[in-house]
XYZ file of C-alpha atoms in Angstrom:
86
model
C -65.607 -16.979 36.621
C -62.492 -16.335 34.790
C -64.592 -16.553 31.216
C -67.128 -13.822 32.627
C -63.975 -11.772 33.258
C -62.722 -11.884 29.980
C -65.747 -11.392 28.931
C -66.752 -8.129 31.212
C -62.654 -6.880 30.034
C -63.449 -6.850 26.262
C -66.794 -5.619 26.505
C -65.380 -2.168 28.009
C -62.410 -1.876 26.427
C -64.040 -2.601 22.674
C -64.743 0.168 20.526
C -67.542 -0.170 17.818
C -67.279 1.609 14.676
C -69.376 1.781 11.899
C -68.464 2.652 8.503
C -71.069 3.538 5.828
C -70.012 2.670 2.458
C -70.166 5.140 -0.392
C -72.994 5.236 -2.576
C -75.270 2.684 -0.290
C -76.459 4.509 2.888
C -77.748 1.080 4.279
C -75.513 -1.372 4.211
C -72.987 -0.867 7.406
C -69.959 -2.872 8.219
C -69.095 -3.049 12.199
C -65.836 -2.781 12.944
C -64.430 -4.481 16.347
C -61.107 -2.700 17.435
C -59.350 -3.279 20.229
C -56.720 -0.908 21.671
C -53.238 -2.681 20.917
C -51.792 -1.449 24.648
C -54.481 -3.699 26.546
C -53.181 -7.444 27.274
C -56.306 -8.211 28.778
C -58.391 -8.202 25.376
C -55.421 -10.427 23.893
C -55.325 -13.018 26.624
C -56.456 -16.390 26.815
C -58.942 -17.708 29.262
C -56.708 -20.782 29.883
C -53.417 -18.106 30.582
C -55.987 -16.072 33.047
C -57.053 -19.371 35.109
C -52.956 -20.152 35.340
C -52.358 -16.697 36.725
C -55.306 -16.716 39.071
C -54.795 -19.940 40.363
C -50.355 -19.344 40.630
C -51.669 -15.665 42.789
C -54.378 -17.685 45.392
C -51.734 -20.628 45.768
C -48.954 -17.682 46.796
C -51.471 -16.243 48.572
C -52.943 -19.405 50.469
C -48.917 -19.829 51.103
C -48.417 -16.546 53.052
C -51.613 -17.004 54.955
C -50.966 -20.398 56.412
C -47.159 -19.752 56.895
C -45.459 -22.333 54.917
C -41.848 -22.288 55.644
C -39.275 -19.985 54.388
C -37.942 -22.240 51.618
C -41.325 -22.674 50.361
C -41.895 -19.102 50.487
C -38.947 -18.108 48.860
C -39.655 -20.563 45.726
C -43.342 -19.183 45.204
C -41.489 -15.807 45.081
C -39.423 -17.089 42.642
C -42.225 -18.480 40.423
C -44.513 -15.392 40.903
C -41.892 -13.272 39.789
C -41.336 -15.738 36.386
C -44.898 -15.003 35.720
C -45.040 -11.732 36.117
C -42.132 -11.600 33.535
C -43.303 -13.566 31.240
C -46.766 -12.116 31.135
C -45.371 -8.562 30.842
């Protein structure tokens, strides 16, 4: 799920150039850029399936009321993540 993602992400966000070459009209070299503000086309499958699986466990947390401890320290680590990823 999480490959088909990444997958779906950097098939809209990549641009395809192509760039004729002087002097030879048939040979054409495809360029791949990716837009350097976009994290998503830079990411990792294995950093998406950590994030995914941190967000359902906070979620899962605040559905099921855990206690307020527990709550507090998904916060906590939610909020590490979100720093670090940014």
């Amino acid at each position: 799920m999480v490959l088909g993602l990444t997958d779906t992400v950097n098939a809209m966000q990549v641009n395809i150039s192509i760039v004729q070459r002087k002097g030879n009209s048939e040979s054409a070299n495809i360029a791949r850029l990716q837009p350097g503000h976009s994290k998503w086309t830079s990411a990792s499958p294995l950093v998406l399936t950590v994030y995914l699986t941190i967000v359902l466990t906070v979620v899962i947390a605040f559905v099921f009321e855990v206690n307020e401890f527990a709550r507090f320290a998904y916060m906590i680590v939610y909020m590490a993540i979100i720093i670090v990823s940014a």
